[in-house]
Coordinates of C-alpha atoms in Angstrom, one line a residue:
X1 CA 1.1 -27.5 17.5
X2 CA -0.3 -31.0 16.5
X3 CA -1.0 -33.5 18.1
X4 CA -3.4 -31.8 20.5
X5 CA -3.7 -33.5 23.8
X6 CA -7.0 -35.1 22.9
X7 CA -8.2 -36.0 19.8
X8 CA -10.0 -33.5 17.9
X9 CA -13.5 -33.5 18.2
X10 CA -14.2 -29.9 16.0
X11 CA -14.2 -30.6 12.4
X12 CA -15.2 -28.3 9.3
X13 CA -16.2 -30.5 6.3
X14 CA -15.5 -29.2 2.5
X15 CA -15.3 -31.1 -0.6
X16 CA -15.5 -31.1 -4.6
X17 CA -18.9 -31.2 -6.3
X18 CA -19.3 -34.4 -7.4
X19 CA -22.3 -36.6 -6.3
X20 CA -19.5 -39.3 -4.4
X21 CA -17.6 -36.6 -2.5
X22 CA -20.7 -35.0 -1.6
X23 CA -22.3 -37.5 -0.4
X24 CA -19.4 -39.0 1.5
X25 CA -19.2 -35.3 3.5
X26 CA -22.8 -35.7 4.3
X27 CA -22.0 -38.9 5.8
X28 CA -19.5 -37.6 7.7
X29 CA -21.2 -34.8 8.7
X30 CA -24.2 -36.8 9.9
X31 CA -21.9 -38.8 12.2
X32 CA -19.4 -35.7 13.9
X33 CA -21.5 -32.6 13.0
X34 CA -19.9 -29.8 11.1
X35 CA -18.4 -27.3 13.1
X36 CA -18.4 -23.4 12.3
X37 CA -15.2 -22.2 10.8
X38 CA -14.0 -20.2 13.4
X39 CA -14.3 -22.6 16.2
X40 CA -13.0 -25.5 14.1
X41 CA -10.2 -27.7 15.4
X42 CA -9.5 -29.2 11.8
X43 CA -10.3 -29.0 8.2
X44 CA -11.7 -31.9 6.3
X45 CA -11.0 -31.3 2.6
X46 CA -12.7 -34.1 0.3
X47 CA -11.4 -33.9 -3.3
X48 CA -8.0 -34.2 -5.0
X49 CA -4.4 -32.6 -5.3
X50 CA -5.8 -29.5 -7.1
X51 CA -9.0 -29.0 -4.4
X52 CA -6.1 -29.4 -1.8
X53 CA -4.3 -26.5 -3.0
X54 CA -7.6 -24.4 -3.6
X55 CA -8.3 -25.3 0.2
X56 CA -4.9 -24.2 1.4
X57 CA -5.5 -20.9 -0.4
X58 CA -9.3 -20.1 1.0
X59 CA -8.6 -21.5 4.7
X60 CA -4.9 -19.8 4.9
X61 CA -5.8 -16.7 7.6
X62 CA -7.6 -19.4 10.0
X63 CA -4.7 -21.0 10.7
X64 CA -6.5 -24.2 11.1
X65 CA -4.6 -27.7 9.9
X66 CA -6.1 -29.3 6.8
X67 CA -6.7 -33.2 6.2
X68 CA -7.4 -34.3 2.6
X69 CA -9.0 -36.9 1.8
X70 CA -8.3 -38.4 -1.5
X71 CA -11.5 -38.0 -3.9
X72 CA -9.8 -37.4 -6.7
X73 CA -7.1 -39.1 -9.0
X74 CA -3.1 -39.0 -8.0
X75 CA -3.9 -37.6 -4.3
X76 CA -0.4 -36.6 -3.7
X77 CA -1.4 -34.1 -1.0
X78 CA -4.2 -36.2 0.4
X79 CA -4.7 -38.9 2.2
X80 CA -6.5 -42.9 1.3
X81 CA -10.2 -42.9 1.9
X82 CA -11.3 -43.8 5.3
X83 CA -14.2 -46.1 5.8
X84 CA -17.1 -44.6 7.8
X85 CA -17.3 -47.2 10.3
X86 CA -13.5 -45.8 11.4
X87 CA -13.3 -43.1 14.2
X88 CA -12.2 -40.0 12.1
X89 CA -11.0 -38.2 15.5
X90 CA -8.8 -41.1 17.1
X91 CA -7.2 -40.9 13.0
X92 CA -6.7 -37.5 12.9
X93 CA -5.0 -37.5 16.7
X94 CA -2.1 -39.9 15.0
X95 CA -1.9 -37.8 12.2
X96 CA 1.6 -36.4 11.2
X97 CA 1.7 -32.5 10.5
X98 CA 3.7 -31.1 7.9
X99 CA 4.7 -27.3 7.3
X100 CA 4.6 -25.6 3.9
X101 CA 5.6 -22.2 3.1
X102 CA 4.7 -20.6 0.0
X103 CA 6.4 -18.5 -3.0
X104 CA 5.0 -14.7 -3.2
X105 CA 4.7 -13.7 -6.7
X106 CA 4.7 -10.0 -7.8
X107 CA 4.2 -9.1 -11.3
X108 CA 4.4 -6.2 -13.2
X109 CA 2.4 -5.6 -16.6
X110 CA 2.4 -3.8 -19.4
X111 CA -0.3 -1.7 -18.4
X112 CA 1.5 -0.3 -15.4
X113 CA -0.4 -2.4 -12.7
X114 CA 1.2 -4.7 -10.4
X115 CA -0.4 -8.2 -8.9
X116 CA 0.4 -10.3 -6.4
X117 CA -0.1 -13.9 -5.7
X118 CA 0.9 -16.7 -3.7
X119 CA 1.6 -20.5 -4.7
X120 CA 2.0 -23.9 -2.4
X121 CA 2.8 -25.3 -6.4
X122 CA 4.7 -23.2 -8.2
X123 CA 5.1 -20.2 -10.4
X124 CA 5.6 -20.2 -13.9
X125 CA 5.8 -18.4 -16.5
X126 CA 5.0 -19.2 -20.6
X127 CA 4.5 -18.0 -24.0
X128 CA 1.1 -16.4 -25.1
X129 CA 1.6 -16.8 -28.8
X130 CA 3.1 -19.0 -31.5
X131 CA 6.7 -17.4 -30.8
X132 CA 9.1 -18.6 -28.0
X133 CA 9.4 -16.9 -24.9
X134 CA 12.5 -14.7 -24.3
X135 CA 13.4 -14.3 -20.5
X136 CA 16.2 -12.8 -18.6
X137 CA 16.8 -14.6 -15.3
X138 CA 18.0 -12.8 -12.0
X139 CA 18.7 -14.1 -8.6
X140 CA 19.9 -11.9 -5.7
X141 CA 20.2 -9.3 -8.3
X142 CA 23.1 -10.8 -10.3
X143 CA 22.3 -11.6 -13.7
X144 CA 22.3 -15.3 -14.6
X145 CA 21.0 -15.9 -17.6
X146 CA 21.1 -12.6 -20.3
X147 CA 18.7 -14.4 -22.5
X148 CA 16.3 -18.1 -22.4
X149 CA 14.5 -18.9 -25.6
X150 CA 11.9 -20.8 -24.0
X151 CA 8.2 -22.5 -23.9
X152 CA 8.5 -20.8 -20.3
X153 CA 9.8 -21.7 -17.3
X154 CA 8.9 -22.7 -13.5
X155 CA 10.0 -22.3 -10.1
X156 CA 8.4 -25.0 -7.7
X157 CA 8.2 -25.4 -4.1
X158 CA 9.9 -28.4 -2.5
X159 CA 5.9 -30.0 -1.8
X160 CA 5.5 -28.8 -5.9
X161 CA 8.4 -30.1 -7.3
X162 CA 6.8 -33.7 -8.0
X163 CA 4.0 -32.3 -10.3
X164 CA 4.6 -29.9 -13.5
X165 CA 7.9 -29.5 -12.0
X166 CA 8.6 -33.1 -12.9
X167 CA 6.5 -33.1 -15.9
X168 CA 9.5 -31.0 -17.4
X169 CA 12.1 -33.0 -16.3
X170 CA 12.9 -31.2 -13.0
X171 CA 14.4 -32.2 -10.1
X172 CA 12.3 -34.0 -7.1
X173 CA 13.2 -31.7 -3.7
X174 CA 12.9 -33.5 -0.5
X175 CA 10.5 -31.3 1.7
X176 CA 13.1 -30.3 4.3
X177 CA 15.7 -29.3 1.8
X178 CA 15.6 -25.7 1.4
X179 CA 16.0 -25.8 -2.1
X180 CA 13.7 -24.5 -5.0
X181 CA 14.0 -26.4 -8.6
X182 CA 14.3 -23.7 -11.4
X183 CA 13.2 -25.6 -14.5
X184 CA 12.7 -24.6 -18.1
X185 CA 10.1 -25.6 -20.1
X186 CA 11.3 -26.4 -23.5
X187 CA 14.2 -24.6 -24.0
X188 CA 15.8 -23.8 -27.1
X189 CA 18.9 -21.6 -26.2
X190 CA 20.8 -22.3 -24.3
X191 CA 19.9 -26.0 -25.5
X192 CA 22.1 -27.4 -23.1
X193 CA 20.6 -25.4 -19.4
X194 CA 18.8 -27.6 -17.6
X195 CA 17.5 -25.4 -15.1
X196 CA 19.1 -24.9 -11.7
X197 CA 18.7 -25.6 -7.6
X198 CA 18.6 -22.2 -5.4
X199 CA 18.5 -21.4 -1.8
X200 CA 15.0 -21.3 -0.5
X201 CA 16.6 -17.6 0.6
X202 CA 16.6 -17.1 -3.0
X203 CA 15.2 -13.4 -4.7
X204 CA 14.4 -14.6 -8.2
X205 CA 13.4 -12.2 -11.0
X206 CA 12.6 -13.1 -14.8
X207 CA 12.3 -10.0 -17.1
X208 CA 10.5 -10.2 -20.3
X209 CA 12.2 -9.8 -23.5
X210 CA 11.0 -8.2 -26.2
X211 CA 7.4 -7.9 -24.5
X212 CA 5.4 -6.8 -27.3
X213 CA 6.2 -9.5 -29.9
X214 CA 6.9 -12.1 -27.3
X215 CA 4.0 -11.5 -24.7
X216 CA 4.3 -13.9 -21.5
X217 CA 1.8 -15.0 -18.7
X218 CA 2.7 -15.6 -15.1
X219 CA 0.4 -18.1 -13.0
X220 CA 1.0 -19.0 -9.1
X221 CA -1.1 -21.4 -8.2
X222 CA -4.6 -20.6 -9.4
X223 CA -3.7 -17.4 -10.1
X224 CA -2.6 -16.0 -14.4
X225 CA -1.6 -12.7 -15.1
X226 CA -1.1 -11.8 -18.8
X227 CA 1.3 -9.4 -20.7
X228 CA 3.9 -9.9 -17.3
X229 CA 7.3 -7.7 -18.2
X230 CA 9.2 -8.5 -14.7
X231 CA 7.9 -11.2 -11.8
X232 CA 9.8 -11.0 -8.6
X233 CA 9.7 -14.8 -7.0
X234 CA 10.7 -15.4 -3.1
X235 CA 9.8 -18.1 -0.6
X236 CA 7.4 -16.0 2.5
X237 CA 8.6 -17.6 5.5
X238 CA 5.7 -15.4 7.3
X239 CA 3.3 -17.8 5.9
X240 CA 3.1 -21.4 7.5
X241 CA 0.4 -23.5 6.6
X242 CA 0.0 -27.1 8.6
X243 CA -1.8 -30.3 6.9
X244 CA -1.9 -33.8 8.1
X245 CA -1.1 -37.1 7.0
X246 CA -1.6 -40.6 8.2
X247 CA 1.6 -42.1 9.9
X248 CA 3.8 -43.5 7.2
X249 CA 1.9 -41.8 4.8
X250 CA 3.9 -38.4 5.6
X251 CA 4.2 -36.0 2.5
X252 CA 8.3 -35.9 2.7
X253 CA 8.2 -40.0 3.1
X254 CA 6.1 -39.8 -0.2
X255 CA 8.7 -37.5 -2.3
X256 CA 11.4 -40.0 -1.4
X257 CA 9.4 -42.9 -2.7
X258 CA 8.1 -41.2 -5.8
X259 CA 12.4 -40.5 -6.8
X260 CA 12.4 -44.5 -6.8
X261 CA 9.7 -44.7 -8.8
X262 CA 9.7 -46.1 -12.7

């Protein structure tokens, strides 16, 4: 559990491409070294929201806290840049951790295969083709919705429910709410749904309707599957990741502010 007793002095260094990250890691890494992932205290991720999420996914069996370090352009999982004449260690020892779980996706195809994928984000699903989506919406096996004629719709986690979760007008989630936002993305009948809030306990299915002339695609996270005919959606509890954030800069402090914001 964070904070350790004293500060971390172990650190694995990973960042985005570009020539300013890069060198800013190599900066870092001249001045504390770059431990070997398995004996690494912390993870330094150098990049944006979406290099975040990417780390989250790669590092999630090492069970290793993550600190992002804003390189890229909103930074809504990361944290300011720190000047290299700052002690990175004492910084990190302040640090505030926060918990995310993620959703588990299955999908079936029309192929007969099944995939499975997990999102910090969301999952979503949308349209292939010209034609509107048709979905049937399930949750804890009771039928809520016989049929959405739809651009597609999303189901976001609590930490993804200010990004394309707010893009199409759903609801901000504090962190510690329990709650997923079910939102629909353009949605033509019923005209009036807006979407809905759920229990994190929540077993969501979507069924595709008329598959063949209305093909869908599911994506969680990183991860598309085309041609879906049913996705099963449910929060793993099993699965904990931990990242760190400056004090006051705390990710559930940010999804407050950003409901205030114009």
């Amino acid at each position: 559990m964070w904070p350790p007793t004293n500060p971390p002095q172990k650190l694995h260094f990973v960042s985005i491409p570009s020539s300013k990250a890069t060198q800013y890691k190599k900066s870092l890494i001249d001045k504390y070294g770059n431990s070997d992932i398995n004996e690494a205290e912390v993870i330094i991720c150098i990049g944006g929201d979406g290099f975040m999420l990417e780390t989250l996914h790669n590092y999630l069996n090492y069970h290793i806290p993550i600190y992002s370090i804003n390189f890229g352009s909103v930074g809504f999982l990361t944290n300011p840049k720190i000047p290299l004449e700052r002690d990175l260690p004492a910084i990190l020892h302040q640090a505030q951790p926060t918990y995310l779980h993620p959703l588990s996706m299955t999908a079936y195809t029309a192929d007969g295969k099944t995939h499975t994928a997990l999102a910090f984000n969301d999952i979503f699903l949308y349209r292939q083709t010209r034609q509107a989506a048709k979905i049937q919406i399930i949750t804890n096996d009771e039928i809520r919705l016989s049929e959405l004629i739809c651009d597609g719709i999303i189901v976001s986690t609590p930490a993804g429910s200010t990004a394309y979760n707010l893009s199409a007008h759903g609801p901000i989630v504090p962190l510690n709410s329990e709650l997923l936002p079910l939102t629909p993305i353009c949605p033509f009948r019923p005209r009036r749904w807006k979407g809905a809030l759920l229990p994190s306990s929540t077993s969501i299915q979507f069924l595709t309707i008329e598959e063949q002339k209305r093909p869908i695609a599911a994506v969680a996270d990183f991860t598309e599957i085309r041609d879906v005919t049913k996705v099963f959606v449910k929060e793993n509890k099993k699965i904990k990741s931990e990242i760190l954030f400056n004090p006051g800069h705390e990710l559930s402090e940010r999804i407050v502010t950003e409901q205030f914001t114009a």
